[in-house]
Short mmCIF file of C-alpha atoms in Angstrom, two decimals:
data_model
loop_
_atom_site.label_atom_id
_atom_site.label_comp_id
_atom_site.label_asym_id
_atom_site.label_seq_id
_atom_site.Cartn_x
_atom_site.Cartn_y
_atom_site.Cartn_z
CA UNK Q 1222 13.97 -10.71 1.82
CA UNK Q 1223 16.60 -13.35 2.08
CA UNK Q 1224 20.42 -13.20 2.31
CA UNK Q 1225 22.16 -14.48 -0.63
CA UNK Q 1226 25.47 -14.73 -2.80
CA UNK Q 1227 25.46 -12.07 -5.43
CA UNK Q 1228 24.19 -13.65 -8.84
CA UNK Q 1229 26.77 -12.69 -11.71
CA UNK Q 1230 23.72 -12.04 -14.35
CA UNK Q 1231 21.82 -9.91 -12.14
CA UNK Q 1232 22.05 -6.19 -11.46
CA UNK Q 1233 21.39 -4.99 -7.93
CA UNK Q 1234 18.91 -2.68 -7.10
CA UNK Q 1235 20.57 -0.04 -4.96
CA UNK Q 1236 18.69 1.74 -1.53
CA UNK Q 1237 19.35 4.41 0.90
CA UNK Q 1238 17.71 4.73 4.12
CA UNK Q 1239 14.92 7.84 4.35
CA UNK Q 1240 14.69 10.04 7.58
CA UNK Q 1241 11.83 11.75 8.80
CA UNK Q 1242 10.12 13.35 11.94
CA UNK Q 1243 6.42 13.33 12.06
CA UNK Q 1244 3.93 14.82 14.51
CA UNK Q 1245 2.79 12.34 16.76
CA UNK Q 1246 -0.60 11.64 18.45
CA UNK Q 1247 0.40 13.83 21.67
CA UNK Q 1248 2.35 16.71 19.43
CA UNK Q 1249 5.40 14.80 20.21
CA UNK Q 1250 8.11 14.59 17.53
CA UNK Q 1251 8.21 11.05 16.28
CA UNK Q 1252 11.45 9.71 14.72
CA UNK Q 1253 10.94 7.35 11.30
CA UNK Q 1254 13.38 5.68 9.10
CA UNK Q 1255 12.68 3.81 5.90
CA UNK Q 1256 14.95 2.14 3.75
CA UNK Q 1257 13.76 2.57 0.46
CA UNK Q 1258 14.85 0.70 -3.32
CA UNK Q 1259 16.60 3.14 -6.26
CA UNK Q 1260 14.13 2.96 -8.34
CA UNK Q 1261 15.64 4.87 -10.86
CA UNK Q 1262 18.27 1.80 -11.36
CA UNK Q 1263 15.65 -1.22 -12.32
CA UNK Q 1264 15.97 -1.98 -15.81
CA UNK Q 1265 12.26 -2.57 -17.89
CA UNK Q 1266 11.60 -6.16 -18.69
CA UNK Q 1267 14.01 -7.10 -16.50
CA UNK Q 1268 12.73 -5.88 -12.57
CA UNK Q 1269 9.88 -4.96 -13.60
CA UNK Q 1270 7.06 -4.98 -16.25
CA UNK Q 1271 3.75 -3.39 -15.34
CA UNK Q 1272 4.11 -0.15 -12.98
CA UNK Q 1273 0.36 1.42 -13.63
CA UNK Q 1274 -1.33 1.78 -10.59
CA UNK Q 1275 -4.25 3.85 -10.55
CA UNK Q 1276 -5.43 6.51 -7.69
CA UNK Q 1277 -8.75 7.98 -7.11
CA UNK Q 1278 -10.49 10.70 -9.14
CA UNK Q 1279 -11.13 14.04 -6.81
CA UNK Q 1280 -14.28 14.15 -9.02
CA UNK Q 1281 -15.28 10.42 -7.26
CA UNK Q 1282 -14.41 12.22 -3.70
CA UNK Q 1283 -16.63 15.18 -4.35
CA UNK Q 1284 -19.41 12.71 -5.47
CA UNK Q 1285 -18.73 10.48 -2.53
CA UNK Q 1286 -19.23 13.45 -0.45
CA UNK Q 1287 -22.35 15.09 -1.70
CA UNK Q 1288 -23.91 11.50 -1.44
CA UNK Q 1289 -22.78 11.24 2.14
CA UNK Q 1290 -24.61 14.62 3.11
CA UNK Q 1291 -27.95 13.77 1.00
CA UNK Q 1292 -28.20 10.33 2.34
CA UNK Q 1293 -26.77 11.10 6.26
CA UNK Q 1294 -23.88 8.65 5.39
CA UNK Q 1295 -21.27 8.33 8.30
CA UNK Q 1296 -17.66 9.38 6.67
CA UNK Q 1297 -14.55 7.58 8.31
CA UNK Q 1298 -10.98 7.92 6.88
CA UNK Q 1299 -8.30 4.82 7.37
CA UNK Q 1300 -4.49 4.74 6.29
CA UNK Q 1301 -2.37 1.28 5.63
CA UNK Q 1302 0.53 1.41 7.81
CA UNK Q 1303 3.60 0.07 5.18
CA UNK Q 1304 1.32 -0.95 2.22
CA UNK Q 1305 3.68 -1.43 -0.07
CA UNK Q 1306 5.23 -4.46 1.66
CA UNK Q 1307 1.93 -6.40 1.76
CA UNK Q 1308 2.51 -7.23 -1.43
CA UNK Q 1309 4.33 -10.34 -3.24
CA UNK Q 1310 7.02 -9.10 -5.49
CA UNK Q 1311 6.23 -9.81 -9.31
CA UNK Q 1312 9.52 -9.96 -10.69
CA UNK Q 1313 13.33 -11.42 -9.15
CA UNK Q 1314 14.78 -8.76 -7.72
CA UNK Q 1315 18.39 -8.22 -5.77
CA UNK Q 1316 18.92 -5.17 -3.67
CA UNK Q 1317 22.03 -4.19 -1.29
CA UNK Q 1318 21.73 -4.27 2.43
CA UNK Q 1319 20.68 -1.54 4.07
CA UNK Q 1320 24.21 0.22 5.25
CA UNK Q 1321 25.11 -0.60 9.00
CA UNK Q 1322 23.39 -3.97 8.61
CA UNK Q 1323 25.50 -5.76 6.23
CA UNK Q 1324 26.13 -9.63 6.71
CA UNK Q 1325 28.98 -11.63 5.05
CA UNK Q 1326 29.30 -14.99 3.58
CA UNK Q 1327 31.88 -16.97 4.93
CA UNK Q 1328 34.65 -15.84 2.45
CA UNK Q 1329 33.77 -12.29 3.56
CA UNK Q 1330 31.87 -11.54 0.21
CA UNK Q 1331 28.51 -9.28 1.00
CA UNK Q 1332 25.63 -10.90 0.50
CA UNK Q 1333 22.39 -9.20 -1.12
CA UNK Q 1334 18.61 -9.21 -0.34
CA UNK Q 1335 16.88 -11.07 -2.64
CA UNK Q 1336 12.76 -9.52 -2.08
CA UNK Q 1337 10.32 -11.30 -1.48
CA UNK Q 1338 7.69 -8.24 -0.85
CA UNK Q 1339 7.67 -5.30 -2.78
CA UNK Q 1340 9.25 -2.37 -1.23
CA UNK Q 1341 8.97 1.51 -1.21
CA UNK Q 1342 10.89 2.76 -3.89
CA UNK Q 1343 10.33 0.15 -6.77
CA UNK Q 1344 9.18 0.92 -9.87
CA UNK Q 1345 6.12 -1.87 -9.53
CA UNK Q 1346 5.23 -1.57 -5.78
CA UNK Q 1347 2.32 0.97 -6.18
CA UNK Q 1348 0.27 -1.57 -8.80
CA UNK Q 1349 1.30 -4.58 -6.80
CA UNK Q 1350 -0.27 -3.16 -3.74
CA UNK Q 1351 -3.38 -2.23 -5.48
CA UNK Q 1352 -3.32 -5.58 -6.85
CA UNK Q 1353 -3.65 -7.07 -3.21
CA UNK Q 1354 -5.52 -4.51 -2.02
CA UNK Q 1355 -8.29 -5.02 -4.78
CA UNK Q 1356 -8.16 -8.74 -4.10
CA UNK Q 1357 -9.21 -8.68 -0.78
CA UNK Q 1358 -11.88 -5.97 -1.19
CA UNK Q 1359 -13.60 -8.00 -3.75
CA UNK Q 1360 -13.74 -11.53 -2.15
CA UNK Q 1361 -14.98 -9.74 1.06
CA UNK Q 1362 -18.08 -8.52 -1.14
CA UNK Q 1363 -17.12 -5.11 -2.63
CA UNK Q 1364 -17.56 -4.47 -6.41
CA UNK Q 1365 -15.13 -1.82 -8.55
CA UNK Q 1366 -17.01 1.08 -10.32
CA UNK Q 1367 -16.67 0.83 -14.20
CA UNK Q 1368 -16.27 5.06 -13.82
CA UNK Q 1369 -13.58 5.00 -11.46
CA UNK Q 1370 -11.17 2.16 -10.54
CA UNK Q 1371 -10.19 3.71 -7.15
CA UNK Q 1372 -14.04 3.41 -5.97
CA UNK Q 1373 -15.88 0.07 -4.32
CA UNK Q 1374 -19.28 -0.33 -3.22
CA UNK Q 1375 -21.05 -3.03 -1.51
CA UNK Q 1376 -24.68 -2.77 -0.88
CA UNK Q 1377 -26.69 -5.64 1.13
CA UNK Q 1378 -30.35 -5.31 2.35
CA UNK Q 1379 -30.21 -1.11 1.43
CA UNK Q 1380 -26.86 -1.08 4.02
CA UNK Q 1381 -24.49 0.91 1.63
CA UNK Q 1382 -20.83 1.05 1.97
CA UNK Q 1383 -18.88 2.78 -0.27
CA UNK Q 1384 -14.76 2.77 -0.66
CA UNK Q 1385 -12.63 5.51 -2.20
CA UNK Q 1386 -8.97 3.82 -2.62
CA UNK Q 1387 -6.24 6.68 -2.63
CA UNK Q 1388 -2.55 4.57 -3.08
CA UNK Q 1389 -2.63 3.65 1.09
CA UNK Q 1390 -5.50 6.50 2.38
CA UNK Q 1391 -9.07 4.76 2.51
CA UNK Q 1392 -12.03 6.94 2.38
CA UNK Q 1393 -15.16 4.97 3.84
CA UNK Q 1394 -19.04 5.74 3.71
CA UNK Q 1395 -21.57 3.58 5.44
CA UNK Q 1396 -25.23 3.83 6.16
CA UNK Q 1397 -24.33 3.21 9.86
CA UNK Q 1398 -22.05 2.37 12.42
CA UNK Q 1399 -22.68 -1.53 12.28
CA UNK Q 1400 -21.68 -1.76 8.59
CA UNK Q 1401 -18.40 0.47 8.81
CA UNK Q 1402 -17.17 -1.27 12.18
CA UNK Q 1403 -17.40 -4.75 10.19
CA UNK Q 1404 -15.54 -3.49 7.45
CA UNK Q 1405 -12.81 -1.69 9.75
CA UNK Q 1406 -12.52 -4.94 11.63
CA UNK Q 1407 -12.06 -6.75 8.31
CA UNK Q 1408 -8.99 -4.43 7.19
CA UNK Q 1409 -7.73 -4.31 10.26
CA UNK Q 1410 -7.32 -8.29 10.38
CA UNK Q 1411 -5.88 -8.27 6.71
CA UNK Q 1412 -3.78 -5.17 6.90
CA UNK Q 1413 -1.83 -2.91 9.74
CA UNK Q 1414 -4.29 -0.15 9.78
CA UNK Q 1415 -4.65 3.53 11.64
CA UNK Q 1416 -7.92 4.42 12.08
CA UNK Q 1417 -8.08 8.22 11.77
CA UNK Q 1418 -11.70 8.43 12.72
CA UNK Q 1419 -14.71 10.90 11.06
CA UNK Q 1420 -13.07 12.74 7.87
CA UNK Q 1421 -11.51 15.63 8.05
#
């Protein structure tokens, strides 16, 4: 975001700030904080237009799966640290400063974040990180399944890899180890990613 005056015309998208403890790697409490948009107070055709953004079919998962055990496909499982910010907002949007980091302008008037990345929260973030998402899959060789918009495959000299897309949780299949380390390197240069290993 950046720091500017308050436009008259413009509503501001409120926020609040999210708490939560999650179990860490060791079983150790780990403290998070988000601050998140009101989504609730966007106004259509004004901060936003399109907010579709599709998720995975359990159907596709279950198919995924009985095609990993028939063909002895490896099964790995990757989540998208803060996916929703990867993504360009689509529309101008003005939001208040998160509360205990408020700057002034020199008359002493707050100043509000105009976004430049979509944020958690926002009526359009979901679709406009599937948008990216979908992007980069296909120009690094992966085509989307007519059936199921959630699922990419990529197949190269009978080497199979198969994608199952769930908003920020990636489900990946491979022939072998080769194959899924290239594309795990791939997202992990692209995107902040946390490799959660073999499915579970």
């Amino acid at each position: 975001y950046d720091l500017v005056p308050p436009v008259e015309v413009r509503s501001v998208v409120g926020g609040r700030w999210v708490y939560a403890v999650k179990l860490g790697p060791d079983n150790e409490d780990k403290f998070k904080a988000r601050y998140v948009a009101k989504g609730y107070l966007q106004i259509d055709n004004v901060d936003y237009q399109e907010t579709f953004s599709p998720t995975a079919r359990v159907t596709s998962i279950r198919m995924l799966l009985q095609l990993a055990v028939q063909e002895d496909l490896i099964v790995h499982q990757m989540d998208v640290k803060t996916a929703y910010l990867n993504a360009n907002i689509d529309c101008l949007i003005y939001m208040q400063q998160p509360v205990g980091y408020i700057e002034t302008d020199v008359k002493g008037q707050n100043l509000v974040c105009k976004l430049n990345k979509s944020l958690y929260g926002l009526k359009q973030s979901g679709r406009n990180w599937n948008n990216v998402l979908h992007d980069f899959l296909v120009n690094i060789g992966f085509e989307q399944s007519f059936a199921d918009q959630c699922l990419y495959t990529r197949y190269k000299d009978n080497i199979k890899i198969i994608l199952i897309i769930y908003v920020d949780d990636i489900i990946l299949a491979a022939s072998n180890n080769a194959v899924l380390d290239d594309v795990k390197i791939s997202l992990c240069n692209r995107f902040k990613m946390k490799d959660l290993g073999k499915l579970s």
